[in-house]
Coordinates of C-alpha atoms in Angstrom, one line a residue:
X40 CA -51.1 143.7 30.0
X41 CA -53.6 146.6 30.2
X42 CA -52.8 149.4 32.7
X43 CA -49.8 147.5 34.3
X44 CA -46.3 149.4 34.9
X45 CA -43.3 148.3 36.5
X46 CA -42.9 151.4 39.1
X47 CA -46.5 151.3 40.6
X48 CA -49.9 149.4 40.9
X49 CA -52.7 150.2 39.2
X50 CA -55.5 152.0 41.4
X51 CA -58.8 150.3 40.8
X52 CA -62.4 151.1 42.0
X53 CA -61.3 155.3 42.1
X54 CA -65.0 157.3 42.9
X55 CA -66.3 158.4 39.2
X56 CA -64.6 162.0 39.8
X57 CA -61.0 160.7 40.0
X58 CA -61.9 158.7 37.1
X59 CA -63.0 161.8 35.2
X60 CA -60.3 164.4 36.4
X61 CA -57.3 163.0 34.2
X62 CA -59.2 163.4 31.1
X63 CA -60.7 167.0 32.4
X64 CA -57.1 167.9 33.7
X65 CA -54.5 165.6 31.6
X66 CA -51.6 167.9 32.1
X67 CA -49.8 167.6 36.1
X68 CA -48.6 171.2 35.3
X69 CA -52.1 172.1 35.0
X70 CA -53.4 170.1 38.2
X71 CA -50.8 171.5 40.8
X72 CA -52.0 173.3 43.8
X73 CA -49.4 175.3 46.3
X74 CA -48.9 175.2 49.7
X75 CA -47.1 177.4 51.2
X76 CA -46.4 176.9 55.4
X77 CA -44.7 177.9 58.0
X78 CA -43.7 175.1 60.4
X79 CA -42.6 175.4 63.7
X80 CA -39.1 174.1 64.3
X81 CA -38.0 175.1 67.9
X82 CA -38.0 171.6 68.9
X83 CA -36.0 170.3 66.3
X84 CA -33.3 173.0 66.5
X85 CA -33.5 171.5 70.1
X86 CA -33.4 168.2 69.0
X87 CA -30.5 169.0 66.4
X88 CA -28.1 170.7 69.3
X89 CA -28.4 167.4 71.2
X90 CA -27.7 165.2 68.1
X91 CA -24.8 167.4 66.9
X92 CA -22.9 166.6 70.3
X93 CA -22.6 163.5 68.7
X94 CA -22.8 163.6 65.2
X95 CA -21.1 166.1 63.2
X96 CA -22.3 164.6 59.8
X97 CA -25.9 165.3 60.6
X98 CA -27.8 168.2 59.1
X99 CA -31.2 169.4 58.9
X100 CA -31.5 168.1 55.2
X101 CA -31.4 164.6 57.1
X102 CA -34.0 165.7 59.2
X103 CA -36.6 167.3 57.0
X104 CA -35.7 164.2 54.4
X105 CA -36.8 161.9 57.3
X106 CA -39.6 163.6 57.9
X107 CA -41.0 163.7 54.2
X108 CA -40.7 160.3 54.0
X109 CA -42.5 159.5 57.5
X110 CA -45.2 161.5 56.4
X111 CA -45.2 160.0 53.1
X112 CA -45.8 156.5 55.3
X113 CA -48.1 157.7 56.7
X114 CA -50.1 159.1 54.1
X115 CA -49.9 156.8 51.4
X116 CA -52.3 159.0 48.7
X117 CA -49.0 161.2 48.6
X118 CA -47.0 158.5 46.7
X119 CA -49.7 158.0 44.3
X120 CA -49.2 159.5 40.3
X121 CA -51.1 159.8 37.2
X122 CA -49.6 158.3 34.3
X123 CA -51.6 158.2 30.8
X124 CA -54.7 159.1 32.6
X125 CA -54.8 156.2 34.9
X126 CA -53.5 155.8 38.7
X127 CA -51.2 154.1 40.2
X128 CA -49.8 153.6 43.8
X129 CA -46.0 153.9 43.6
X130 CA -43.9 150.6 44.7
X131 CA -41.4 152.3 47.0
X132 CA -40.7 155.9 48.6
X133 CA -38.0 157.6 46.6
X134 CA -37.1 160.8 47.7
X135 CA -34.9 163.0 44.7
X136 CA -32.6 165.9 45.1
X137 CA -29.7 167.5 43.3
X138 CA -26.0 168.1 44.2
X139 CA -23.6 169.8 42.7
X140 CA -20.0 168.9 42.1
X141 CA -19.0 172.1 43.7
X142 CA -20.4 175.4 45.0
X143 CA -19.1 177.3 41.8
X144 CA -21.5 179.1 39.4
X145 CA -20.1 177.0 36.9
X146 CA -20.1 173.5 38.3
X147 CA -22.2 170.4 37.0
X148 CA -25.5 169.8 39.0
X149 CA -26.2 165.9 39.5
X150 CA -29.4 164.2 40.0
X151 CA -29.8 161.5 42.7
X152 CA -32.7 159.6 44.2
X153 CA -32.8 158.0 47.3
X154 CA -34.7 154.8 47.9
X155 CA -36.0 155.0 51.5
X156 CA -37.2 151.4 52.6
X157 CA -39.7 150.9 55.5
X158 CA -37.3 150.0 58.3
X159 CA -35.2 153.2 57.7
X160 CA -34.9 155.9 60.1
X161 CA -32.8 159.3 60.3
X162 CA -29.8 158.0 61.2
X163 CA -30.1 155.2 57.6
X164 CA -31.4 158.3 56.0
X165 CA -28.6 160.0 56.7
X166 CA -26.4 157.7 55.6
X167 CA -27.5 156.9 52.6
X168 CA -27.7 160.5 51.3
X169 CA -23.7 161.0 52.2
X170 CA -23.2 158.3 50.2
X171 CA -25.2 159.3 47.5
X172 CA -23.5 162.9 47.3
X173 CA -20.2 161.1 47.7
X174 CA -20.6 159.3 44.8
X175 CA -21.5 162.1 42.6
X176 CA -18.9 164.5 43.4
X177 CA -16.5 161.9 43.4
X178 CA -17.5 161.3 39.5
X179 CA -18.8 164.0 36.6
X180 CA -21.5 161.6 35.7
X181 CA -23.2 158.4 36.2
X182 CA -27.3 157.2 35.8
X183 CA -29.5 159.5 33.6
X184 CA -27.1 162.4 33.5
X185 CA -25.1 160.2 31.2
X186 CA -27.9 160.0 28.9
X187 CA -28.7 163.8 29.2
X188 CA -25.2 164.9 28.5
X189 CA -25.4 162.8 24.9
X190 CA -28.8 164.1 23.7
X191 CA -27.9 167.4 25.0
X192 CA -25.4 167.8 22.0
X193 CA -27.1 166.4 19.6
X194 CA -28.8 168.9 16.4
X195 CA -32.1 170.5 17.8
X196 CA -34.3 169.0 15.2
X197 CA -33.0 165.3 16.4
X198 CA -33.5 166.6 19.8
X199 CA -37.2 167.4 19.2
X200 CA -37.6 164.1 17.6
X201 CA -36.0 161.7 20.7
X202 CA -37.8 163.9 23.4
X203 CA -41.1 163.5 21.0
X204 CA -40.5 159.6 21.3
X205 CA -39.3 159.5 24.8
X206 CA -42.4 161.1 26.0
X207 CA -44.4 158.7 24.4
X208 CA -42.4 155.7 25.8
X209 CA -42.7 157.4 29.5
X210 CA -46.3 157.3 29.0
X211 CA -46.3 153.5 28.3
X212 CA -44.1 152.5 30.5
X213 CA -41.2 151.7 27.9
X214 CA -38.6 153.5 29.1
X215 CA -35.4 151.6 29.8
X216 CA -34.4 150.9 33.8
X217 CA -30.8 152.9 33.1
X218 CA -33.0 156.0 31.7
X219 CA -34.7 156.4 35.2
X220 CA -32.5 154.9 37.4
X221 CA -31.3 158.3 39.6
X222 CA -33.9 160.1 37.6
X223 CA -35.5 162.5 40.0
X224 CA -38.7 162.8 37.6
X225 CA -39.5 159.1 39.0
X226 CA -39.4 159.9 42.5
X227 CA -42.3 160.1 45.3
X228 CA -40.9 163.6 45.9
X229 CA -38.2 166.1 44.6
X230 CA -36.8 168.2 47.5
X231 CA -34.7 171.0 47.4
X232 CA -32.8 172.6 50.6
X233 CA -32.9 176.2 50.0
X234 CA -31.5 176.7 53.6
X235 CA -28.2 175.4 53.0
X236 CA -27.8 179.1 50.8
X237 CA -29.9 181.3 53.3
X238 CA -32.8 181.6 50.8
X239 CA -36.4 181.6 51.2
X240 CA -38.7 178.4 50.0
X241 CA -40.2 178.7 46.3
X242 CA -42.3 177.2 44.1
X243 CA -41.7 175.0 41.3
X244 CA -43.5 173.6 38.3
X245 CA -44.1 169.9 38.4
X246 CA -43.7 168.2 34.5
X247 CA -45.6 165.9 32.9
X248 CA -43.0 163.8 32.3
X249 CA -42.4 161.2 34.8
X250 CA -44.4 160.4 37.5
X251 CA -43.3 162.8 40.5
X252 CA -46.2 164.4 41.8
X253 CA -44.6 166.6 44.5
X254 CA -41.7 169.5 44.5
X255 CA -40.8 170.7 47.8
X256 CA -38.7 173.5 48.8
X257 CA -37.0 174.3 52.0
X258 CA -36.4 177.8 53.5
X259 CA -34.0 178.8 55.9
X260 CA -34.5 178.1 59.4
X261 CA -35.2 181.8 61.2
X262 CA -35.9 182.9 64.6
X263 CA -39.1 184.7 64.8
X264 CA -42.0 186.4 66.8
X265 CA -45.2 185.0 66.9
X266 CA -48.3 185.2 68.7
X267 CA -49.1 182.5 71.3
X268 CA -52.2 182.9 73.3
X269 CA -52.4 186.5 73.4
X270 CA -48.4 186.5 74.0
X271 CA -45.8 187.7 71.9
X272 CA -42.9 184.8 72.0
X273 CA -39.9 183.7 70.1
X274 CA -40.0 180.8 68.2
X275 CA -37.5 179.4 65.1
X276 CA -40.1 178.7 62.1
X277 CA -39.1 177.2 58.5
X278 CA -41.0 178.0 55.5
X279 CA -42.0 175.0 53.2
X280 CA -43.3 175.8 49.7
X281 CA -44.8 172.6 48.3
X282 CA -46.3 172.1 44.9
X283 CA -48.6 169.0 44.4
X284 CA -50.8 167.3 41.5
X285 CA -54.2 167.7 43.0
X286 CA -55.2 164.8 41.1
X287 CA -53.9 162.0 43.7
X288 CA -55.8 163.1 46.7
X289 CA -58.2 166.0 48.1
X290 CA -57.5 169.1 49.8
X291 CA -58.2 167.8 53.5
X292 CA -55.8 165.1 53.0
X293 CA -53.5 167.7 52.0
X294 CA -54.2 169.9 55.2
X295 CA -53.9 166.6 57.3
X296 CA -50.4 165.6 55.8
X297 CA -49.2 169.1 56.8
X298 CA -50.5 168.9 60.3
X299 CA -49.1 165.1 60.6
X300 CA -45.6 166.8 59.6
X301 CA -46.1 169.6 62.6
X302 CA -47.1 166.9 64.4
X303 CA -44.0 164.7 64.2
X304 CA -42.1 168.3 64.2
X305 CA -43.3 168.9 67.9
X306 CA -41.8 164.9 68.5
X307 CA -38.8 165.2 66.8
X308 CA -37.2 161.6 68.5
X309 CA -39.8 160.2 66.2
X310 CA -37.6 160.4 63.7
X311 CA -35.0 157.9 65.4
X312 CA -37.7 155.3 64.7
X313 CA -39.0 153.4 61.5
X314 CA -40.2 155.7 58.8
X315 CA -43.3 153.1 58.5
X316 CA -44.3 153.4 61.8
X317 CA -47.7 155.2 62.5
X318 CA -47.9 158.5 63.9
X319 CA -51.2 159.6 65.5
X320 CA -52.3 162.5 64.7
X321 CA -53.1 165.1 67.2
X322 CA -56.4 166.9 65.6
X323 CA -59.1 165.4 65.4
X324 CA -61.8 166.4 62.6
X325 CA -65.3 166.4 62.1
X326 CA -67.3 166.2 59.0

């Protein structure tokens, strides 16, 4: 049927600007905006110290992934995407990341996508991530990785023709499920935890292929001096570099989403609850 997709529900009754916007800016990579935000994670660090006493497997990536999932469930427009100049609400929340087989420079990087269900919380999400990492590190290929490897070995002219066909099928939702499975370009958000390698957050471009509207990198947590009520205090800060398709929502919505992330970080115990549980926004806005 016209406008129907397997991975999302067609958005109707859009205002005129959003109907026109994909025609003015048809490419996702031309519609991206960059958000740089240092988040106060002081309370999260203390929370993590408490968790580590009973759970040695827990990592900051698990906490940040749960934070992101909870934010998306509370701000559903973040889970919207544009395909073939139409808007869709994604059927589920999916967090994508890459995993190295090992940390050698030459080791292969495999893709993984985690399905975050409404009833999930920090601990179930941790389990899903650990299982996904174990899967990719115990196998050399899998899912879309197999297809990518096969295509990559073909002659350049054939690769160009195949990619042209694949991009057409992508726009019209004609690709087989086996190709989309574990493909990070069909996720709600692509996340990279650069803090694990002692790096700052960076910005990475979005792509016109697939449906992913957000790419976020997480930097290293650092103890820094900041001014608070005129006094110099030490706080743990973490930099987020977020690249987002501006067509899916407006600037105010993006800012409120970042503020909501900070609200959750100020009360990290919220991560133990269902990710779809509503979080009361602390800041009231006047228009």
